[in-house]
Coordinates of C-alpha atoms in Angstrom, one line a residue:
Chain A
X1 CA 147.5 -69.7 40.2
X2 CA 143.9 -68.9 40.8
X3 CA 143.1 -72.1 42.1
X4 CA 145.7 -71.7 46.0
X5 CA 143.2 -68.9 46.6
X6 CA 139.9 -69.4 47.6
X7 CA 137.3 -66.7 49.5
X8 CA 134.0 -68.3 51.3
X9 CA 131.8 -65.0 50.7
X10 CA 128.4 -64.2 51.1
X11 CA 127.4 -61.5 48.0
X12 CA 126.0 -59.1 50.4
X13 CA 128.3 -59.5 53.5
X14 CA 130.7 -56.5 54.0
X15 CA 132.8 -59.1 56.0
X16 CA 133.4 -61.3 53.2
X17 CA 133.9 -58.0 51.1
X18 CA 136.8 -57.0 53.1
X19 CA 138.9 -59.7 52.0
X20 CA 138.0 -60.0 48.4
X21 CA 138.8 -56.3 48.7
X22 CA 142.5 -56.8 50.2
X23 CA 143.2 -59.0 47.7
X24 CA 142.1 -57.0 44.6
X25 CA 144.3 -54.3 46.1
X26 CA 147.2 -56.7 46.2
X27 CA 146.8 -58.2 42.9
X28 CA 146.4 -61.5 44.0
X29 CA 143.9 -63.6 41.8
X30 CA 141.7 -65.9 43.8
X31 CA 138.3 -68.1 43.5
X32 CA 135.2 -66.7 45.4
X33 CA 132.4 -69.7 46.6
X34 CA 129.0 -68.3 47.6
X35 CA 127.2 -69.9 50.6
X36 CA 123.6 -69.3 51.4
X37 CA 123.7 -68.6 54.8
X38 CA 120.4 -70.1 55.4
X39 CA 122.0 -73.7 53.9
X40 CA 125.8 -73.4 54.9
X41 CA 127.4 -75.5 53.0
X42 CA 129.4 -78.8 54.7
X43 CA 132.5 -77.2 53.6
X44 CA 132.1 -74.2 55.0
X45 CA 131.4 -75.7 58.1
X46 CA 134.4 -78.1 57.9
X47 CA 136.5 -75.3 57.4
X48 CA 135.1 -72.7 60.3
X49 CA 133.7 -75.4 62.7
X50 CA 134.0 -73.0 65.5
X51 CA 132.0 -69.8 64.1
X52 CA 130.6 -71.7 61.4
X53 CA 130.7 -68.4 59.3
X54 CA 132.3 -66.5 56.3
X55 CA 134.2 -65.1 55.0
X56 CA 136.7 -68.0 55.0
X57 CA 140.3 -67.8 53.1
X58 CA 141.3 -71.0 51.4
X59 CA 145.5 -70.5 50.9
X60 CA 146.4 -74.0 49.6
X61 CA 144.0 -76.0 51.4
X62 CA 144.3 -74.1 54.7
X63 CA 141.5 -72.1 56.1
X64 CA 141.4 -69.2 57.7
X65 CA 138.2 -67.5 59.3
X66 CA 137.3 -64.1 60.8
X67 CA 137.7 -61.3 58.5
X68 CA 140.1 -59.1 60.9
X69 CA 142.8 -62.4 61.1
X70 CA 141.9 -62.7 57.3
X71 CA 143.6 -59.2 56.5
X72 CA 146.6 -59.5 58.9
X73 CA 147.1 -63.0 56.8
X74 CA 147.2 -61.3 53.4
X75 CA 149.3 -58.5 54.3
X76 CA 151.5 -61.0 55.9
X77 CA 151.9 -63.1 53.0
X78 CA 151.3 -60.7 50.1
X79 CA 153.6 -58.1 50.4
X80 CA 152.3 -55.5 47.7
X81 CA 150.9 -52.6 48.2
X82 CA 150.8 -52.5 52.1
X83 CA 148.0 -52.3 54.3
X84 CA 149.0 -51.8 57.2
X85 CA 152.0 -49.5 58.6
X86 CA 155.8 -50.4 59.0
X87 CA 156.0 -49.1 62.6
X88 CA 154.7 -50.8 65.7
X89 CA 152.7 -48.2 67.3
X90 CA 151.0 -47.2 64.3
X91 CA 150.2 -50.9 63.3
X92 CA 148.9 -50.4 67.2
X93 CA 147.1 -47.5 66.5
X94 CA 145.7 -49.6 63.2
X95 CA 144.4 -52.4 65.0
X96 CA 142.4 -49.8 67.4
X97 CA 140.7 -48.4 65.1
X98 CA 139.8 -51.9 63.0
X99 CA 138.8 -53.5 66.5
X100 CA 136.9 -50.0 67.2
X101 CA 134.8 -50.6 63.9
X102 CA 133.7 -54.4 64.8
X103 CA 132.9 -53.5 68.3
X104 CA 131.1 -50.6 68.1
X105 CA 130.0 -50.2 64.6
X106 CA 129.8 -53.4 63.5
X107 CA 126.4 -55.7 62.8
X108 CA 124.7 -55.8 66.6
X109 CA 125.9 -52.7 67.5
X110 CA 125.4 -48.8 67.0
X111 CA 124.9 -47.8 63.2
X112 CA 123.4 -51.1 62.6
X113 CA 121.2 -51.6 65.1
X114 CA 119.8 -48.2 64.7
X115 CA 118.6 -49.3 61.1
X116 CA 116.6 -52.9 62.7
X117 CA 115.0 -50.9 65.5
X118 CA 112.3 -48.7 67.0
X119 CA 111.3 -46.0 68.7
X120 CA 113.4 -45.5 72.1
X121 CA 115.7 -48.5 71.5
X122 CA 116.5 -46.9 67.7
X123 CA 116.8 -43.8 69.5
X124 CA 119.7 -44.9 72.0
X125 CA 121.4 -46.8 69.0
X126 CA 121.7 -44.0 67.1
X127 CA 122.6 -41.7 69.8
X128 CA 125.4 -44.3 70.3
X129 CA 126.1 -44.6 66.3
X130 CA 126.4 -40.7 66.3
X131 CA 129.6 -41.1 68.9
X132 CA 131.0 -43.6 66.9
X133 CA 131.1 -41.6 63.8
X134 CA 132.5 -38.6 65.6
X135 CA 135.2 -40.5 66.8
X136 CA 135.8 -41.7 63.2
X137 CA 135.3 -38.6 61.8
X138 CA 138.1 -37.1 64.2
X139 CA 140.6 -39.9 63.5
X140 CA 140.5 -38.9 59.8
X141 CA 141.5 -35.5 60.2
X142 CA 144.1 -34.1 57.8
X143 CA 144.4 -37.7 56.0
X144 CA 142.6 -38.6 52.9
X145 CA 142.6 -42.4 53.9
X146 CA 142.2 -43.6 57.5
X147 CA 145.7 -45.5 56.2
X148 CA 146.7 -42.2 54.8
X149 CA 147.0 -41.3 51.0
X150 CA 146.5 -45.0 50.3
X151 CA 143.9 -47.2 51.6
X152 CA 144.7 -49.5 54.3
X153 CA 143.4 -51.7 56.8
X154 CA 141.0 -50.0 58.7
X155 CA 139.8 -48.3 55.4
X156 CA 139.5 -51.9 54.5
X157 CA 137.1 -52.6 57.5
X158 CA 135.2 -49.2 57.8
X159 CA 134.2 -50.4 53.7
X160 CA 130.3 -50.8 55.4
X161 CA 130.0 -47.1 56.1
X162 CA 131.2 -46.5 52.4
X163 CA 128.4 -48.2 51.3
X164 CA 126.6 -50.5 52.9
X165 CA 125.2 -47.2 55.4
X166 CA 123.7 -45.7 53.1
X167 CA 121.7 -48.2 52.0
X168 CA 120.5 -48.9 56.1
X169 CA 119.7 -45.7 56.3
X170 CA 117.3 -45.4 53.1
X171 CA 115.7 -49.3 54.4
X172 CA 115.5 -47.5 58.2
X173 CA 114.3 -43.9 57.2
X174 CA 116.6 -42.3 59.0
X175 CA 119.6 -40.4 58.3
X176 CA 123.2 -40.9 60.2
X177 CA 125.7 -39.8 57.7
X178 CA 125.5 -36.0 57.8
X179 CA 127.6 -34.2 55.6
X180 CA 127.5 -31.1 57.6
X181 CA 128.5 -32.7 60.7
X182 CA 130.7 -35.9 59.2
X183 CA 132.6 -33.7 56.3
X184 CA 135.8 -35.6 56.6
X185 CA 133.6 -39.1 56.8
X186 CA 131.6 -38.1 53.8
X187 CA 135.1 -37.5 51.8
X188 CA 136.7 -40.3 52.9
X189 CA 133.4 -42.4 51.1
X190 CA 134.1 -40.4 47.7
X191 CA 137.8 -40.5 48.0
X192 CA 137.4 -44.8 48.7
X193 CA 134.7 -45.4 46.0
X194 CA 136.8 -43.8 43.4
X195 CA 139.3 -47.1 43.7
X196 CA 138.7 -49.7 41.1
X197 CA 139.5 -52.2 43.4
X198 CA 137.4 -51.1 45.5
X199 CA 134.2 -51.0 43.0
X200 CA 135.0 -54.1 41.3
X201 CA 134.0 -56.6 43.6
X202 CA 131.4 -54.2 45.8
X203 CA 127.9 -55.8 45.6
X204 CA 125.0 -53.0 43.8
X205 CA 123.1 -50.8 45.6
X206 CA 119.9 -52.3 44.5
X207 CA 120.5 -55.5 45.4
X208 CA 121.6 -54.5 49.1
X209 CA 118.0 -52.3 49.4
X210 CA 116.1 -55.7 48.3
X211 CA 118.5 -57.9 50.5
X212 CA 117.7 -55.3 53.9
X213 CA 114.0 -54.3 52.9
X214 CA 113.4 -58.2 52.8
X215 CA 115.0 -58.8 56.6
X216 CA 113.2 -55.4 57.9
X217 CA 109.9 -56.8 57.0
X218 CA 110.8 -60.5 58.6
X219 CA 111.9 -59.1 61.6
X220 CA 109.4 -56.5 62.1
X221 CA 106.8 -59.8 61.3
X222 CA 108.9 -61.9 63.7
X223 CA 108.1 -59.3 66.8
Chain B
X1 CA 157.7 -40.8 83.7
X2 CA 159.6 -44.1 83.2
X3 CA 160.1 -45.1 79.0
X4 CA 157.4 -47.8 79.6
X5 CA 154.6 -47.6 81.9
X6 CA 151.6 -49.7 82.1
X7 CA 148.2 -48.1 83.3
X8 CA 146.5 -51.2 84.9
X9 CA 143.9 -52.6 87.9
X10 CA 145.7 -55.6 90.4
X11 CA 142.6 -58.1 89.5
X12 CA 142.5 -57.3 85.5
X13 CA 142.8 -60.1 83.8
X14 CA 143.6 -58.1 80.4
X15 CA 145.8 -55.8 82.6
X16 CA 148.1 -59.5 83.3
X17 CA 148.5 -60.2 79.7
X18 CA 150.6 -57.2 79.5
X19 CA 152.4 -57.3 82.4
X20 CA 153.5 -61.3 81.7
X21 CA 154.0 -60.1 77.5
X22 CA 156.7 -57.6 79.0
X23 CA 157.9 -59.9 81.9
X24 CA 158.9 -62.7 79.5
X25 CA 160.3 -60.2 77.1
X26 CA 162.5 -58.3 80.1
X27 CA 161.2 -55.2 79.6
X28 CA 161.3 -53.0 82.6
X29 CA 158.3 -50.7 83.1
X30 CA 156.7 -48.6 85.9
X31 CA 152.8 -50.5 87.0
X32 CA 150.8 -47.4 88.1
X33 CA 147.3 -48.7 89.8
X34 CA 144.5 -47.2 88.1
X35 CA 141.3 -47.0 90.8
X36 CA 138.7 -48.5 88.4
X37 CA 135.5 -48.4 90.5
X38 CA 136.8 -44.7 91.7
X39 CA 137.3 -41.9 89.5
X40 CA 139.8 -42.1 86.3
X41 CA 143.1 -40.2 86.6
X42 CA 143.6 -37.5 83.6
X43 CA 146.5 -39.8 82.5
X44 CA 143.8 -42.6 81.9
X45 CA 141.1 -40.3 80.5
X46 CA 144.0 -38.7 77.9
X47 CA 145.7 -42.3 77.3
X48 CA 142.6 -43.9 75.9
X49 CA 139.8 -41.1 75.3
X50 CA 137.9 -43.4 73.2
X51 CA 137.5 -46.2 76.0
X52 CA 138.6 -45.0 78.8
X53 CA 139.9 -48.3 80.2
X54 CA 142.8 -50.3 81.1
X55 CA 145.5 -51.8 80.5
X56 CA 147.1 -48.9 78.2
X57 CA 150.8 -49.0 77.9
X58 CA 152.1 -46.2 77.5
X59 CA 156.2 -46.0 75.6
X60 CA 157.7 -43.1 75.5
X61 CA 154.5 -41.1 76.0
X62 CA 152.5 -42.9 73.3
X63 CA 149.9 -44.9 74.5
X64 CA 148.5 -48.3 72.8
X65 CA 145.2 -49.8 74.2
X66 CA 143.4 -52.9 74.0
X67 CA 145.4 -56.0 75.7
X68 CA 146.1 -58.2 72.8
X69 CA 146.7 -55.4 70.8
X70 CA 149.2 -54.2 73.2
X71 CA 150.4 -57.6 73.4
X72 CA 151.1 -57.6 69.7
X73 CA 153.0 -54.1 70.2
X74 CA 155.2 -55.5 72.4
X75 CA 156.5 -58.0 70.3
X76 CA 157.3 -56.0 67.4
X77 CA 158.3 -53.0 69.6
X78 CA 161.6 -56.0 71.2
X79 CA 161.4 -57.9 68.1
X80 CA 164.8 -59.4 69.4
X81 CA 164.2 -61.9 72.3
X82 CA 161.4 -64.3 73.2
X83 CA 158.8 -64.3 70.4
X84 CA 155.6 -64.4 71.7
X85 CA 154.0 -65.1 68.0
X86 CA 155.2 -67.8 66.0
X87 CA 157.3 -66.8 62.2
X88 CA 155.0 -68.2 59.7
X89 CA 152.0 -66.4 58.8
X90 CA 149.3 -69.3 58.8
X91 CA 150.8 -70.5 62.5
X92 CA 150.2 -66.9 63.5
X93 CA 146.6 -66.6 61.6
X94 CA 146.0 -69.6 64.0
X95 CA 147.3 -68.2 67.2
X96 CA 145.5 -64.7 66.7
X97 CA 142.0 -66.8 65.7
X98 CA 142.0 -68.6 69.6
X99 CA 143.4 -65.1 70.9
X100 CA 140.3 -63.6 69.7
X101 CA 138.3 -67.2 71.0
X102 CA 139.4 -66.5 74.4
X103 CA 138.3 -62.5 74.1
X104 CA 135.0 -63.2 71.9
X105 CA 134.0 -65.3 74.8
X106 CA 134.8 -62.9 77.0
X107 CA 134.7 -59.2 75.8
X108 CA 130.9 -59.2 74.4
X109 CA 127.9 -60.5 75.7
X110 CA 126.0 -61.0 72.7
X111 CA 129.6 -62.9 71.6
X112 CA 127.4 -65.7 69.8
X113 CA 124.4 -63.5 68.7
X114 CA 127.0 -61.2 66.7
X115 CA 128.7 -61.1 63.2
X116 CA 125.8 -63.5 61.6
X117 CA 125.3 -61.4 58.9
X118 CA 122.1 -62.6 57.6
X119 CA 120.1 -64.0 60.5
X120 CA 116.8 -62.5 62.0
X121 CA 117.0 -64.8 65.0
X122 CA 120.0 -63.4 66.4
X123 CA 119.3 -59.9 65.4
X124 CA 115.8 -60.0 67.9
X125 CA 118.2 -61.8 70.6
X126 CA 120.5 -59.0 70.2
X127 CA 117.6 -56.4 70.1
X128 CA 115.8 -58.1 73.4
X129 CA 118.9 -57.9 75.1
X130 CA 119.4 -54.3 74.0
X131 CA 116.0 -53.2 75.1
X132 CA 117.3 -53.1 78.8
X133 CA 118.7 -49.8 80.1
X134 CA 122.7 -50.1 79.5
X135 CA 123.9 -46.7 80.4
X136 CA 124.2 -47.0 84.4
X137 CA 126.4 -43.8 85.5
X138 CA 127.8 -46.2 88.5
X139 CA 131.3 -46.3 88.0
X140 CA 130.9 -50.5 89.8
X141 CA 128.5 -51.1 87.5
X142 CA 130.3 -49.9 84.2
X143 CA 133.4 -51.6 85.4
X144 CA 130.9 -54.6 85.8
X145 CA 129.8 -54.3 82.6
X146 CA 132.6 -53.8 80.5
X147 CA 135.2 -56.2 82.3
X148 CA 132.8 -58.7 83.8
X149 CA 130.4 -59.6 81.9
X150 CA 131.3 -62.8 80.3
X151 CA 130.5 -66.4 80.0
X152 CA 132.3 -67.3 83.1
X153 CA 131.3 -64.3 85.1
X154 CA 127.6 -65.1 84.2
X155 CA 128.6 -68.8 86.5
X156 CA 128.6 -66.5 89.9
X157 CA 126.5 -64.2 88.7
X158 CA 122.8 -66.1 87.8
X159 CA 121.3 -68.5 89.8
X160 CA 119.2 -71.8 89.1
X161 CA 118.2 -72.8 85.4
X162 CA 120.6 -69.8 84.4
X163 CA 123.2 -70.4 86.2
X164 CA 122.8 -73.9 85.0
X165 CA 122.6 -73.1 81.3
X166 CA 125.7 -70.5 81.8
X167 CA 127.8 -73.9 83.4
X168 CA 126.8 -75.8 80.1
X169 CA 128.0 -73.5 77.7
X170 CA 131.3 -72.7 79.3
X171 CA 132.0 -76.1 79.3
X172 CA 132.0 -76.1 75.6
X173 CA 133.9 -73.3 75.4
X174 CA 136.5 -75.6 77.5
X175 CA 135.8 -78.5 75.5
X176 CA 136.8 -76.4 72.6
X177 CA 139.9 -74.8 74.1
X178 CA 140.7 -78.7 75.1
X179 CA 140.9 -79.9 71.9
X180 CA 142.4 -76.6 70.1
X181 CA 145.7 -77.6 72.9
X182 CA 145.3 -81.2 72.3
X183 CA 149.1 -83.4 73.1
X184 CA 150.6 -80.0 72.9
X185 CA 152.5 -78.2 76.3
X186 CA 151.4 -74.8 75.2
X187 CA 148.9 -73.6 72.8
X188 CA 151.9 -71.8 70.5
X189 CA 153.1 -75.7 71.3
X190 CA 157.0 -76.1 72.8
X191 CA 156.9 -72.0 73.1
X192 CA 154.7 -70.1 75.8
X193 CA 153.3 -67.1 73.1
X194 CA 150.2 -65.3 72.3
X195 CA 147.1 -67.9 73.4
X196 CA 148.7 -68.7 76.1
X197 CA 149.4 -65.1 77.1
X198 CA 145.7 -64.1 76.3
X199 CA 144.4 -67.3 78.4
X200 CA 146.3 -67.5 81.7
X201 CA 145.0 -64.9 83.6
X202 CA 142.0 -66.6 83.8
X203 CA 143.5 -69.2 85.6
X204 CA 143.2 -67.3 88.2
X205 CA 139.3 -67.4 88.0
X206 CA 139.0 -71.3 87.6
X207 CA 138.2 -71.5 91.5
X208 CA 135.2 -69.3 91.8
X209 CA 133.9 -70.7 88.6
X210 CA 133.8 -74.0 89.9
X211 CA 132.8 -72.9 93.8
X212 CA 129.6 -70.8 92.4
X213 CA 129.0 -72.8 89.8
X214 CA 129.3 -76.6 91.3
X215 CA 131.6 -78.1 89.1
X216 CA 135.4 -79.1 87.9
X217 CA 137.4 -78.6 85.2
X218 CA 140.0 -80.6 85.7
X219 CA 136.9 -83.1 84.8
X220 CA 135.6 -80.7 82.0
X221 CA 138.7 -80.3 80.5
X222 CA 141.5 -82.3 82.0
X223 CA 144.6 -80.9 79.6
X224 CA 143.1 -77.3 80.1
X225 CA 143.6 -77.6 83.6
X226 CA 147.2 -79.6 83.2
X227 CA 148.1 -76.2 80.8
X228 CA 147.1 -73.7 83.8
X229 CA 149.0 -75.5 86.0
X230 CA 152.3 -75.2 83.4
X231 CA 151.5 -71.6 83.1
X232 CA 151.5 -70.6 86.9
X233 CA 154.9 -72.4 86.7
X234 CA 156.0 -69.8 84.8
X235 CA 157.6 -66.6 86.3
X236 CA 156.6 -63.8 84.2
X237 CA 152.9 -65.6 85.3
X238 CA 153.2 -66.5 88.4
X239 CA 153.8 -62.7 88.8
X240 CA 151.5 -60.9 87.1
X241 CA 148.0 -63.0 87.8
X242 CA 145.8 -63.1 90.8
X243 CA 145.8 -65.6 93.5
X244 CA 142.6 -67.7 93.1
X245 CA 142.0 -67.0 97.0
X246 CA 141.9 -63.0 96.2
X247 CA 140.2 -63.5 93.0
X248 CA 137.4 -65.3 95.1
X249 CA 137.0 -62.6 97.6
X250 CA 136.7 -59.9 95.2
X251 CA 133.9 -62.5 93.8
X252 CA 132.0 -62.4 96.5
X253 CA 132.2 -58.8 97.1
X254 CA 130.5 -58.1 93.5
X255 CA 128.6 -60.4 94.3
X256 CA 126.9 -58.1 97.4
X257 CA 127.1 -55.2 95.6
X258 CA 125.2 -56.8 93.0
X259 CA 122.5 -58.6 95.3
X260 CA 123.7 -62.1 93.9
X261 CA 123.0 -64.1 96.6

């Protein structure tokens, strides 16, 4: 019943992607309802009054915001295909790692930042962004998947390096993402954009360079 | 090495959610005192090598780190007594969302700024607030600005118009916090659980808000302030957290240190 499941997305947010993404890989059909961020819509703000952001799961009438919550939902409700471990500490060890990626990875931080910035501040971002993706790079030794042969959660939430760095780095000029010294990393983003699930719903590369070449240029005008 | 042993600082708030998660689940663990604004024991440095901070529980000589993530270990590690997160999933989609609240509000600094994936205002607050030097090698000031720098440490720690604008928008985070418990006793409702767990230590800080900042929330947020009360009732909290008189002098020693006067 495609109409208990309902997804508040933004088409270029890799937030919003994580959930459509967890529920592709769990067969679960569901509705998606684009918002213009720049003209939320008064839905979307009934149903996340306190972030007033997406993504936003619908589950028959009930709303649930922040991405991160929005995966431990699904797995808790859809039991196929499993996201997330069986034992405690690795669940633990799971949660780290996703919590890792929005704190230090995520949009106002490291990787990120280094795309929107200049000159000494871009220099410390990336020198920052570089640690991060050592640290990743470390985690994923011996494993094909961060979650192991299959794609898990914090696959799920490191999706933005998979794609969505790439295209930073081209807006940015600058290159984060070495193959030489990420060689598990750069793996890992072959080995996840070989899932259909995973390309079905992931938003095209030339869109994404429009989309961040339009923002560089407003921000760089708004300095 | 005891089967459970909690690496933790006396006045850490997140350090407190673990030790009240494993008091109300019985669990018996050694505390060992980690000397944050001193030099990090090896057992620290190799528990959480990413980090390098407390609390990090440590079970059977596996460490987990992060407090609410250690929180949530804890309850499925005793699955069998005192459920500190409610059965059904939505109810514990909702507990985790104020969890996070309560963390958002006071992990990051650019909490608001953040996440807002398409908007060029926030970006340039986030860059401007970047722009300033972040990598002090003072072991004070990194513990400052990892595990102080918050909405309600920013009430003792600006003066004037910023201090001022600091008291405002913590009392909307109150105000939301207010109406999120509403008629309820706890925020997991009849049960003391994860909110609550996340939430109480701070408690503890209510009185120095209020003293450097010149105001009450018992007036701000009337139930919020009933709820602490209920919580230092509690054993496994009364316990763990801080006496607001200790809490106050440490307060005013950061404040020195940090020529806040």
């Amino acid at each position: 019943m495609a109409e208990e499941v309902k997804v508040f997305r933004s088409w270029g947010s890799p937030f919003s992607y994580r959930v459509e993404l967890a529920l592709r890989l769990k067969g679960v059909a569901y509705e998606y309802i684009e918002e213009d961020l720049s003209n939320k819509s008064t839905l979307l703000l009934e149903y996340n009054p306190v972030h007033k952001k997406v993504p936003v799961l619908l589950h028959h009438g009930k709303p649930i915001a922040e991405s991160l919550l929005i995966l431990e939902y699904i797995e808790e409700t859809w039991q196929e295909n499993p996201i997330l471990p069986k034992d405690p500490r690795e669940r633990a060890v799971a949660r780290f790692w996703c919590r890792f990626l929005d704190d230090k990875v995520s949009e106002m931080f490291a990787l990120w930042m280094s795309c929107w910035t200049e000159g000494e501040t871009q220099q410390n971002f990336m020198e920052q962004a570089k640690e991060c993706l050592h640290l990743l790079e470390e985690e994923l030794k011996g494993k094909k998947f961060f979650g192991g042969d299959s794609i898990g959660m914090v696959d799920i939430a490191a999706s933005s390096i998979a794609h969505w760095l790439g295209v930073l780095e081209e807006v940015a000029g600058i290159s984060l993402l070495d193959e030489e010294k990420y060689p598990n990393l750069c793996k890992w983003t072959e080995e996840f954009l070989k899932s259909d699930a995973v390309m079905e719903c992931l938003p095209k590369r030339a869109n994404l360079l429009a989309l961040f070449q339009t923002r560089k240029q407003a921000i760089s005008s708004v300095k | 090495m005891k089967a459970v042993v909690l690496l933790d600082f006396w006045a850490s708030p997140f350090g407190q959610r673990c030790r009240i998660a494993l008091a109300e689940k019985g669990v018996e663990y050694e505390y060992r005192e980690e000397n944050i604004l001193g030099a990090k024991s090896p057992l620290l440095l190799k528990s959480n090598p990413v980090y390098k901070k407390i609390p990090v529980l440590i079970h059977d000589g596996k460490p987990v780190c992060e407090s609410l993530i250690i929180v949530q270990y804890i309850d499925e590690a005793w699955p069998d007594r005192a459920p500190l997160l409610p059965a059904d999933p939505y109810a514990r989609a909702q507990a985790r969302f104020w969890a996070d609240f309560v963390d958002m509000k006071v992990r990051s600094p650019y909490a608001d700024a953040s996440h807002e994936f398409d908007s060029c205002s926030s970006l340039r607050i986030a860059t401007n607030n970047c722009a300033q030097p972040v990598c002090s090698q003072h072991p004070l000031t990194l513990f400052f600005m990892y595990q102080f720098f918050e909405y309600g440490s920013r009430l003792w720690k600006l003066k004037g118009e910023a201090q001022a604008a600091a008291k405002e928008e913590f009392i909307l985070i109150l105000k939301l916090l207010e109406g999120e418990l509403g008629a309820k006793k706890y925020f997991g409702g009849d049960a003391f659980g994860f909110v609550d767990i996340a939430l109480a230590p701070f408690v503890s800080w209510f009185y120095s808000y209020e003293t450097c900042a010149g105001f009450s929330i018992e007036e701000a947020a009337p139930k919020v302030a009933a709820w602490g009360k209920r919580c230092m009732d509690r054993k496994s909290v009364a316990n763990a957290v801080s006496h607001p008189d200790k809490i106050y002098e440490m307060v005013g020693v950061l404040k020195k240190k940090f020529g806040v006067e």
